[in-house]
Amino acid sequence: MSSPSIVNLACPVPLGSGDTVLLGHGSGGKLSADLMRDLFLPALGNPVLTRLNDQAVVPVGESRIAISTDSFVVKPLFFRGGDIGSLSVHGTVNDLAVGGAAPLYLSAAFLIEEGFSMESLRRIVASMRRAADASGVIVVTGDTKVVERGKGDGLFINTTGIGLISSDIELSADRAQPGDVILLSGSIGEHGIAILAEREGLEFESTIESDSAPLNGLCAAMLRASTAMRCMRDLTRGGLASALNEIAAQSHVGIELLESAIPVREEVRGACEMLGLDPLYVANEGKLIAIAAPDAAEDLLLAMRSHPQGAQAAVIGRVTASLPGLVTMKTPLGTARIVDMLAGDQLPRIC
Amino acid sequence: MSSPSIVNLACPVPLGSGDTVLLGHGSGGKLSADLMRDLFLPALGNPVLTRLNDQAVVPVGESRIAISTDSFVVKPLFFRGGDIGSLSVHGTVNDLAVGGAAPLYLSAAFLIEEGFSMESLRRIVASMRRAADASGVIVVTGDTKVVERGKGDGLFINTTGIGLISSDIELSADRAQPGDVILLSGSIGEHGIAILAEREGLEFESTIESDSAPLNGLCAAMLRASTAMRCMRDLTRGGLASALNEIAAQSHVGIELLESAIPVREEVRGACEMLGLDPLYVANEGKLIAIAAPDAAEDLLLAMRSHPQGAQAAVIGRVTASLPGLVTMKTPLGTARIVDMLAGDQLPRIC
């Protein structure tokens, strides 16, 4: 059998002259990676930061802790399935959880534009509290800054989270090995489409909700089920494609996906077609992938499917020794295509 | 001797209708305290957050850690004596240090306006690195978000810091006791005046530099010198007056200052007079106060004066049982005035 032809469908985006920051530098895609490699790492680099995981794992006293930070600039602030408050809790809780940590504490920093509605702030903070309670974390410290009208955009929130990570857990994006399987916890693209629908005033046949949810319960169940996981990643900015590209690059392996195995809800697929988007690149806020040794797949799938956040879990591909650094996908037609990193910014301010 | 007459010189500021967020809600003064008490605490409150220290102290495994978060929105980004990069390191390092923690790790989240100069970003990140090295901390994780032109203001940075705090240290703003002395590490008002000078294009006779500096070395020296400290506070937004008001309120004590004992550089005093500002309310970024049992004062002063950041340290007042919750100041004329919390926003975007 001849190897399938490989077609690169990723759209190149003009990258600008490089002397100013572009929206795409915040996309979580190729420009974000360039900025990290060319500017942040040379200046701030150290062995922890350089690992480029979504969370840092560092020693404190006799313990190992995970630290993760995220600023949330989602627009609009309220959307079907959540708001910036719940999102800012889930996002950071999930970054800790996929590192194998039990999230414990959050800080919350509010950057408010003068004139912002006190009632909206109240609703958002109440939503943070509900999300924190549901995730089992507490907000232990905070900060509020106010900028003049026209110097912000309503409300931005930064959350930074601290989790405890047990000494025997070693998950990292550089640990994928040829032969490993790739597990996905559920259908993709819902958060990004929900935001876009809200923003553009689109009405889809069936209303699509953000999947924003805490994943720490699911991650804990997976860690109990198997000690053979290499890494987990939650699929936020840049979607499934970006997360897998990062793992392929950091582990120096190829990744081969089976398109038919990737769950995408019919409404999301329809909306993506209408909008010219590829669901592989659309953001999620309650989905993760795990890379694991093949003989662990069954136990992990069972554990995932027993958890509400993983009911639709599936094996969607495998790690290969060939084509290191590349993610490819077999289509139902039998061809294969390269699933590149997002070059620019498909959907700005999605989280 | 009759008790001196008390005159309240604080300027009342119109507080608005309460249905929108005002610039003053980010001032670190009275409106900030209102927002905390009326909105954030009822929604997010828990025993750690409710202590209202500048850092949370929480257990992780067998250790106690301190966590502090701050968003930096200073305008302009570069100023005499520092920039937003060094400030964002010093600010968080100092919040940890005054809690008695040894700062270890920082997260750094960049919120960038589209079109921001890559060269400025590079300079700022290099400055963060130098400040981190000088403070003995490392940046272990980060985040970058980009917002559209006109939806931000160049660059905002959030840093969140983690420090280790030894089990025998118990510093808190609710521990001040009548008879305690109040120590100040050096002259006040330099950061605020440096920023304002830069912003307004003012030229003072002698150029005033921000005092932005890490205080963890000084704090460690003070903790070694005495076990009788009740609390420390760095003097940022809202200045010396706001920090002391918070302590007076939380400890239910009075605080009596001696105006002549408070060091203010001549250029700062002159600039304040010209601008109609009270140096007690002007921000600092490298100064702290400590409250300590009276018999510890001598050892502490000696330790402070032996450290570059505390060379001008002085005893500036004492804690009283009378007038609980109030800060008063004896003027050189022998009268006393109430040093209230800042009602509105004296200098927005000072940090």
CSV table of N, CA and C in Angstrom, one decimal, chain A residues 191-326:
chain,number,residue,atom,x,y,z
A,191,HIS,N,-17.0,25.7,22.8
A,191,HIS,CA,-16.8,27.0,23.4
A,191,HIS,C,-16.6,28.1,22.3
A,192,GLY,N,-15.7,27.8,21.4
A,192,GLY,CA,-15.4,28.8,20.4
A,192,GLY,C,-16.7,29.2,19.6
A,193,ILE,N,-17.5,28.2,19.2
A,193,ILE,CA,-18.7,28.5,18.4
A,193,ILE,C,-19.7,29.2,19.3
A,194,ALA,N,-19.8,28.9,20.5
A,194,ALA,CA,-20.8,29.6,21.4
A,194,ALA,C,-20.4,31.1,21.5
A,195,ILE,N,-19.1,31.3,21.7
A,195,ILE,CA,-18.7,32.7,21.8
A,195,ILE,C,-18.9,33.5,20.5
A,196,LEU,N,-18.6,32.8,19.4
A,196,LEU,CA,-18.7,33.5,18.1
A,196,LEU,C,-20.2,33.8,17.8
A,197,ALA,N,-21.0,32.8,18.1
A,197,ALA,CA,-22.4,33.0,17.9
A,197,ALA,C,-23.0,34.2,18.7
A,198,GLU,N,-22.5,34.3,19.9
A,198,GLU,CA,-22.9,35.4,20.8
A,198,GLU,C,-22.4,36.8,20.2
A,199,ARG,N,-21.2,36.7,19.8
A,199,ARG,CA,-20.5,38.0,19.4
A,199,ARG,C,-21.1,38.5,18.1
A,200,GLU,N,-21.4,37.6,17.2
A,200,GLU,CA,-21.9,38.0,15.9
A,200,GLU,C,-23.4,38.0,15.8
A,201,GLY,N,-24.0,37.7,16.9
A,201,GLY,CA,-25.5,37.6,16.9
A,201,GLY,C,-26.1,36.6,16.0
A,202,LEU,N,-25.3,35.5,15.8
A,202,LEU,CA,-25.7,34.4,14.9
A,202,LEU,C,-26.7,33.5,15.7
A,203,GLU,N,-27.7,33.0,15.0
A,203,GLU,CA,-28.6,32.0,15.6
A,203,GLU,C,-28.5,30.7,14.8
A,204,PHE,N,-28.0,29.7,15.5
A,204,PHE,CA,-27.9,28.4,14.8
A,204,PHE,C,-29.1,27.6,15.1
A,205,GLU,N,-29.4,26.6,14.3
A,205,GLU,CA,-30.6,25.8,14.4
A,205,GLU,C,-30.8,25.4,15.8
A,206,SER,N,-29.8,24.7,16.4
A,206,SER,CA,-29.8,24.3,17.8
A,206,SER,C,-28.8,25.2,18.5
A,207,THR,N,-29.2,25.7,19.6
A,207,THR,CA,-28.3,26.6,20.3
A,207,THR,C,-27.1,25.9,20.9
A,208,ILE,N,-25.9,26.4,20.6
A,208,ILE,CA,-24.7,25.7,21.1
A,208,ILE,C,-24.2,26.4,22.4
A,209,GLU,N,-23.9,25.6,23.4
A,209,GLU,CA,-23.4,26.2,24.6
A,209,GLU,C,-21.9,26.0,24.8
A,210,SER,N,-21.2,26.9,25.4
A,210,SER,CA,-19.8,26.6,25.8
A,210,SER,C,-19.7,25.4,26.6
A,211,ASP,N,-18.6,24.6,26.5
A,211,ASP,CA,-18.4,23.4,27.3
A,211,ASP,C,-17.6,23.8,28.5
A,212,SER,N,-17.5,25.0,28.8
A,212,SER,CA,-16.7,25.5,30.0
A,212,SER,C,-17.0,24.7,31.3
A,213,ALA,N,-16.1,24.0,31.8
A,213,ALA,CA,-16.3,23.1,33.0
A,213,ALA,C,-15.0,22.8,33.6
A,214,PRO,N,-15.0,22.4,34.9
A,214,PRO,CA,-13.8,22.0,35.6
A,214,PRO,C,-13.4,20.6,35.2
A,215,LEU,N,-12.1,20.3,35.0
A,215,LEU,CA,-11.7,19.0,34.6
A,215,LEU,C,-10.9,18.3,35.7
A,216,ASN,N,-10.8,18.9,36.8
A,216,ASN,CA,-10.0,18.2,37.9
A,216,ASN,C,-10.5,16.9,38.4
A,217,GLY,N,-11.8,16.8,38.4
A,217,GLY,CA,-12.4,15.5,38.8
A,217,GLY,C,-12.1,14.4,37.8
A,218,LEU,N,-12.2,14.7,36.5
A,218,LEU,CA,-11.9,13.8,35.4
A,218,LEU,C,-10.4,13.4,35.5
A,219,CYS,N,-9.6,14.4,35.6
A,219,CYS,CA,-8.1,14.1,35.7
A,219,CYS,C,-7.7,13.2,36.8
A,220,ALA,N,-8.3,13.5,38.0
A,220,ALA,CA,-8.0,12.6,39.2
A,220,ALA,C,-8.5,11.2,38.9
A,221,ALA,N,-9.7,11.0,38.3
A,221,ALA,CA,-10.1,9.7,38.0
A,221,ALA,C,-9.2,9.0,37.0
A,222,MET,N,-8.7,9.7,36.0
A,222,MET,CA,-7.7,9.1,35.1
A,222,MET,C,-6.4,8.7,35.7
A,223,LEU,N,-5.9,9.6,36.6
A,223,LEU,CA,-4.7,9.3,37.3
A,223,LEU,C,-4.8,8.1,38.2
A,224,ARG,N,-6.0,7.9,38.8
A,224,ARG,CA,-6.3,6.7,39.6
A,224,ARG,C,-6.3,5.4,38.8
A,225,ALA,N,-6.8,5.6,37.5
A,225,ALA,CA,-7.0,4.4,36.7
A,225,ALA,C,-5.8,3.9,36.1
A,226,SER,N,-4.8,4.8,35.9
A,226,SER,CA,-3.6,4.3,35.2
A,226,SER,C,-2.3,5.1,35.6
A,227,THR,N,-1.2,4.5,35.7
A,227,THR,CA,0.0,5.2,35.9
A,227,THR,C,0.8,5.3,34.6
A,228,ALA,N,0.2,5.0,33.5
A,228,ALA,CA,1.0,4.9,32.3
A,228,ALA,C,0.6,6.1,31.4
A,229,MET,N,0.1,7.2,32.0
A,229,MET,CA,-0.1,8.4,31.2
A,229,MET,C,1.2,9.2,31.0
A,230,ARG,N,1.4,9.7,29.8
A,230,ARG,CA,2.6,10.5,29.5
A,230,ARG,C,2.3,12.0,29.8
A,231,CYS,N,1.1,12.5,29.3
A,231,CYS,CA,0.8,13.8,29.5
A,231,CYS,C,-0.7,14.0,29.2
A,232,MET,N,-1.2,15.1,29.7
A,232,MET,CA,-2.6,15.6,29.4
A,232,MET,C,-2.5,17.0,29.0
A,233,ARG,N,-3.5,17.5,28.2
A,233,ARG,CA,-3.6,18.9,27.8
A,233,ARG,C,-5.0,19.2,27.7
A,234,ASP,N,-5.4,20.4,28.2
A,234,ASP,CA,-6.7,20.9,27.9
A,234,ASP,C,-6.7,21.7,26.6
A,235,LEU,N,-7.8,21.7,25.9
A,235,LEU,CA,-7.8,22.2,24.6
A,235,LEU,C,-8.4,23.6,24.5
A,236,THR,N,-7.7,24.6,24.7
A,236,THR,CA,-8.2,26.0,24.8
A,236,THR,C,-7.9,26.7,23.5
A,237,ARG,N,-7.3,27.9,23.6
A,237,ARG,CA,-7.0,28.7,22.4
A,237,ARG,C,-6.2,27.8,21.4
A,238,GLY,N,-6.6,27.8,20.1
A,238,GLY,CA,-5.9,27.0,19.1
A,238,GLY,C,-6.4,25.6,19.0
A,239,GLY,N,-7.3,25.2,19.9
A,239,GLY,CA,-8.0,23.9,19.8
A,239,GLY,C,-7.1,22.7,19.9
A,240,LEU,N,-7.7,21.6,19.4
A,240,LEU,CA,-7.1,20.3,19.4
A,240,LEU,C,-5.8,20.3,18.6
A,241,ALA,N,-5.8,21.0,17.5
A,241,ALA,CA,-4.7,21.0,16.6
A,241,ALA,C,-3.4,21.6,17.3
A,242,SER,N,-3.6,22.7,17.9
A,242,SER,CA,-2.5,23.4,18.6
A,242,SER,C,-1.9,22.6,19.7
A,243,ALA,N,-2.8,22.0,20.5
A,243,ALA,CA,-2.3,21.2,21.6
A,243,ALA,C,-1.4,20.0,21.1
A,244,LEU,N,-1.9,19.3,20.1
A,244,LEU,CA,-1.2,18.2,19.5
A,244,LEU,C,0.1,18.6,18.9
A,245,ASN,N,0.1,19.7,18.2
A,245,ASN,CA,1.3,20.2,17.6
A,245,ASN,C,2.4,20.5,18.6
A,246,GLU,N,2.0,21.0,19.7
A,246,GLU,CA,2.9,21.3,20.8
A,246,GLU,C,3.6,20.0,21.3
A,247,ILE,N,2.7,19.0,21.5
A,247,ILE,CA,3.2,17.8,22.0
A,247,ILE,C,4.2,17.1,21.0
A,248,ALA,N,3.8,17.1,19.7
A,248,ALA,CA,4.6,16.5,18.7
A,248,ALA,C,6.0,17.2,18.6
A,249,ALA,N,6.0,18.5,18.8
A,249,ALA,CA,7.2,19.3,18.7
A,249,ALA,C,8.1,19.0,19.9
A,250,GLN,N,7.4,19.0,21.1
A,250,GLN,CA,8.2,18.8,22.3
A,250,GLN,C,8.7,17.4,22.5
A,251,SER,N,8.0,16.4,22.0
A,251,SER,CA,8.4,15.0,22.2
A,251,SER,C,9.1,14.5,21.0
A,252,HIS,N,9.3,15.3,20.0
A,252,HIS,CA,10.0,14.9,18.7
A,252,HIS,C,9.4,13.6,18.2
A,253,VAL,N,8.1,13.6,18.1
A,253,VAL,CA,7.3,12.4,17.5
A,253,VAL,C,6.3,12.9,16.5
A,254,GLY,N,5.8,12.0,15.7
A,254,GLY,CA,4.7,12.3,14.8
A,254,GLY,C,3.4,11.9,15.5
A,255,ILE,N,2.3,12.6,15.1
A,255,ILE,CA,1.0,12.2,15.7
A,255,ILE,C,0.1,12.0,14.5
A,256,GLU,N,-0.6,10.9,14.5
A,256,GLU,CA,-1.5,10.5,13.4
A,256,GLU,C,-2.9,10.4,13.9
A,257,LEU,N,-3.8,11.3,13.4
A,257,LEU,CA,-5.2,11.3,13.9
A,257,LEU,C,-6.1,10.6,12.9
A,258,LEU,N,-7.2,10.1,13.4
A,258,LEU,CA,-8.2,9.5,12.5
A,258,LEU,C,-9.4,10.4,12.6
A,259,GLU,N,-9.7,11.1,11.5
A,259,GLU,CA,-10.7,12.2,11.5
A,259,GLU,C,-12.1,11.6,12.0
A,260,SER,N,-12.4,10.4,11.5
A,260,SER,CA,-13.7,9.9,11.8
A,260,SER,C,-13.9,9.6,13.3
A,261,ALA,N,-12.8,9.5,14.0
A,261,ALA,CA,-12.9,9.1,15.5
A,261,ALA,C,-13.1,10.4,16.3
A,262,ILE,N,-12.9,11.6,15.8
A,262,ILE,CA,-13.0,12.8,16.6
A,262,ILE,C,-14.4,13.3,16.7
A,263,PRO,N,-15.0,13.3,17.9
A,263,PRO,CA,-16.4,13.7,18.0
A,263,PRO,C,-16.6,15.2,17.8
A,264,VAL,N,-17.4,15.5,16.9
A,264,VAL,CA,-17.8,16.9,16.7
A,264,VAL,C,-19.4,16.9,16.6
A,265,ARG,N,-20.0,17.7,17.4
A,265,ARG,CA,-21.5,17.7,17.4
A,265,ARG,C,-21.9,18.3,16.1
A,266,GLU,N,-23.1,17.8,15.6
A,266,GLU,CA,-23.6,18.2,14.3
A,266,GLU,C,-23.8,19.7,14.2
A,267,GLU,N,-24.3,20.4,15.2
A,267,GLU,CA,-24.5,21.8,15.2
A,267,GLU,C,-23.2,22.5,15.0
A,268,VAL,N,-22.1,22.0,15.7
A,268,VAL,CA,-20.8,22.7,15.7
A,268,VAL,C,-20.2,22.5,14.3
A,269,ARG,N,-20.4,21.3,13.7
A,269,ARG,CA,-19.9,21.1,12.4
A,269,ARG,C,-20.6,22.0,11.4
A,270,GLY,N,-21.9,22.1,11.5
A,270,GLY,CA,-22.6,23.0,10.6
A,270,GLY,C,-22.2,24.5,10.7
A,271,ALA,N,-22.1,24.9,12.0
A,271,ALA,CA,-21.7,26.3,12.2
A,271,ALA,C,-20.3,26.5,11.6
A,272,CYS,N,-19.4,25.6,11.8
A,272,CYS,CA,-18.0,25.7,11.3
A,272,CYS,C,-18.0,25.8,9.8
A,273,GLU,N,-18.8,25.0,9.2
A,273,GLU,CA,-18.9,25.0,7.7
A,273,GLU,C,-19.4,26.4,7.2
A,274,MET,N,-20.4,26.9,7.9
A,274,MET,CA,-21.0,28.2,7.5
A,274,MET,C,-20.0,29.3,7.7
A,275,LEU,N,-19.2,29.2,8.7
A,275,LEU,CA,-18.3,30.3,9.1
A,275,LEU,C,-16.9,30.1,8.5
A,276,GLY,N,-16.7,29.0,7.8
A,276,GLY,CA,-15.4,28.7,7.2
A,276,GLY,C,-14.3,28.4,8.3
A,277,LEU,N,-14.7,27.7,9.3
A,277,LEU,CA,-13.8,27.4,10.4
A,277,LEU,C,-13.5,25.9,10.4
A,278,ASP,N,-12.4,25.5,10.9
A,278,ASP,CA,-12.0,24.1,11.1
A,278,ASP,C,-12.2,23.8,12.6
A,279,PRO,N,-13.0,22.8,12.9
A,279,PRO,CA,-13.3,22.5,14.4
A,279,PRO,C,-12.0,22.1,15.1
A,280,LEU,N,-11.0,21.6,14.4
A,280,LEU,CA,-9.7,21.2,15.0
A,280,LEU,C,-9.0,22.4,15.7
A,281,TYR,N,-9.3,23.6,15.2
A,281,TYR,CA,-8.7,24.8,15.7
A,281,TYR,C,-9.5,25.7,16.6
A,282,VAL,N,-10.8,25.2,16.8
A,282,VAL,CA,-11.7,26.0,17.6
A,282,VAL,C,-11.5,25.7,19.1
A,283,ALA,N,-11.6,26.7,19.9
A,283,ALA,CA,-11.3,26.6,21.4
A,283,ALA,C,-12.4,25.8,22.1
A,284,ASN,N,-11.9,25.1,23.1
A,284,ASN,CA,-12.7,24.3,24.1
A,284,ASN,C,-12.4,24.8,25.5
A,285,GLU,N,-13.3,24.7,26.4
A,285,GLU,CA,-12.9,25.0,27.8
A,285,GLU,C,-13.3,23.9,28.8
A,286,GLY,N,-13.6,22.7,28.3
A,286,GLY,CA,-13.9,21.6,29.2
A,286,GLY,C,-13.5,20.3,28.5
A,287,LYS,N,-12.5,20.3,27.7
A,287,LYS,CA,-12.1,19.1,27.0
A,287,LYS,C,-10.6,18.9,27.2
A,288,LEU,N,-10.1,17.7,27.2
A,288,LEU,CA,-8.7,17.4,27.3
A,288,LEU,C,-8.3,16.2,26.4
A,289,ILE,N,-7.0,16.2,26.1
A,289,ILE,CA,-6.5,15.0,25.5
A,289,ILE,C,-5.5,14.4,26.5
A,290,ALA,N,-5.3,13.1,26.4
A,290,ALA,CA,-4.3,12.4,27.1
A,290,ALA,C,-3.5,11.5,26.2
A,291,ILE,N,-2.2,11.4,26.4
A,291,ILE,CA,-1.3,10.5,25.7
A,291,ILE,C,-0.9,9.5,26.7
A,292,ALA,N,-1.1,8.2,26.3
A,292,ALA,CA,-0.8,7.1,27.2
A,292,ALA,C,-0.2,5.9,26.5
A,293,ALA,N,0.5,5.1,27.3
A,293,ALA,CA,1.0,3.8,26.7
A,293,ALA,C,-0.3,3.0,26.2
A,294,PRO,N,-0.1,2.2,25.1
A,294,PRO,CA,-1.2,1.6,24.5
A,294,PRO,C,-2.0,0.6,25.4
A,295,ASP,N,-1.3,0.0,26.3
A,295,ASP,CA,-2.0,-1.0,27.1
A,295,ASP,C,-2.8,-0.4,28.3
A,296,ALA,N,-2.6,1.0,28.4
A,296,ALA,CA,-3.4,1.7,29.4
A,296,ALA,C,-4.7,2.2,28.8
A,297,ALA,N,-4.9,2.1,27.5
A,297,ALA,CA,-6.0,2.8,26.8
A,297,ALA,C,-7.4,2.3,27.4
A,298,GLU,N,-7.5,1.0,27.6
A,298,GLU,CA,-8.8,0.5,28.0
A,298,GLU,C,-9.2,1.0,29.4
A,299,ASP,N,-8.3,0.9,30.3
A,299,ASP,CA,-8.6,1.3,31.7
A,299,ASP,C,-8.9,2.8,31.7
A,300,LEU,N,-8.1,3.6,30.9
A,300,LEU,CA,-8.4,5.1,30.9
A,300,LEU,C,-9.7,5.4,30.3
A,301,LEU,N,-10.0,4.7,29.1
A,301,LEU,CA,-11.3,5.0,28.5
A,301,LEU,C,-12.5,4.7,29.4
A,302,LEU,N,-12.3,3.6,30.1
A,302,LEU,CA,-13.4,3.2,31.1
A,302,LEU,C,-13.5,4.3,32.2
A,303,ALA,N,-12.4,4.7,32.7
A,303,ALA,CA,-12.5,5.7,33.8
A,303,ALA,C,-13.0,7.0,33.2
A,304,MET,N,-12.7,7.4,32.0
A,304,MET,CA,-13.1,8.7,31.4
A,304,MET,C,-14.6,8.6,31.2
A,305,ARG,N,-15.1,7.5,30.6
A,305,ARG,CA,-16.5,7.4,30.3
A,305,ARG,C,-17.4,7.3,31.5
A,306,SER,N,-16.8,6.9,32.6
A,306,SER,CA,-17.6,6.9,33.9
A,306,SER,C,-17.7,8.2,34.5
A,307,HIS,N,-17.1,9.2,33.9
A,307,HIS,CA,-17.1,10.6,34.5
A,307,HIS,C,-17.9,11.5,33.6
A,308,PRO,N,-18.8,12.4,34.2
A,308,PRO,CA,-19.6,13.2,33.4
A,308,PRO,C,-18.8,14.0,32.3
A,309,GLN,N,-17.6,14.5,32.6
A,309,GLN,CA,-16.9,15.3,31.7
A,309,GLN,C,-16.2,14.4,30.6
A,310,GLY,N,-16.3,13.1,30.7
A,310,GLY,CA,-15.6,12.2,29.7
A,310,GLY,C,-16.5,11.2,29.1
A,311,ALA,N,-17.8,11.4,29.2
A,311,ALA,CA,-18.8,10.4,28.7
A,311,ALA,C,-18.6,10.0,27.3
A,312,GLN,N,-18.1,11.0,26.5
A,312,GLN,CA,-17.9,10.7,25.0
A,312,GLN,C,-16.5,10.4,24.7
A,313,ALA,N,-15.7,10.0,25.6
A,313,ALA,CA,-14.2,9.9,25.4
A,313,ALA,C,-14.0,8.8,24.3
A,314,ALA,N,-12.9,9.1,23.5
A,314,ALA,CA,-12.6,8.2,22.4
A,314,ALA,C,-11.1,8.2,22.2
A,315,VAL,N,-10.6,7.1,21.6
A,315,VAL,CA,-9.2,7.1,21.1
A,315,VAL,C,-9.2,7.7,19.7
A,316,ILE,N,-8.4,8.7,19.5
A,316,ILE,CA,-8.5,9.5,18.2
A,316,ILE,C,-7.3,9.4,17.4
A,317,GLY,N,-6.3,8.7,17.9
A,317,GLY,CA,-5.1,8.6,17.1
A,317,GLY,C,-3.9,7.9,17.8
A,318,ARG,N,-2.7,8.0,17.2
A,318,ARG,CA,-1.6,7.4,17.9
A,318,ARG,C,-0.3,8.2,17.6
A,319,VAL,N,0.7,7.9,18.4
A,319,VAL,CA,2.0,8.6,18.2
A,319,VAL,C,2.9,7.7,17.4
A,320,THR,N,3.6,8.3,16.4
A,320,THR,CA,4.4,7.6,15.5
A,320,THR,C,5.9,8.1,15.6
A,321,ALA,N,6.8,7.2,15.1
A,321,ALA,CA,8.2,7.6,15.1
A,321,ALA,C,8.4,8.4,13.8
A,322,SER,N,7.6,8.1,12.8
A,322,SER,CA,7.8,8.8,11.5
A,322,SER,C,7.2,10.3,11.6
A,323,LEU,N,7.7,11.1,10.7
A,323,LEU,CA,7.3,12.5,10.6
A,323,LEU,C,7.4,13.2,11.9
A,324,PRO,N,8.5,13.2,12.6
A,324,PRO,CA,8.6,13.8,14.0
A,324,PRO,C,8.3,15.3,13.9
A,325,GLY,N,7.5,15.8,14.8
A,325,GLY,CA,7.1,17.2,14.9
A,325,GLY,C,5.8,17.5,14.1
A,326,LEU,N,5.3,16.5,13.3
A,326,LEU,CA,4.1,16.8,12.5
A,326,LEU,C,2.9,16.1,13.0
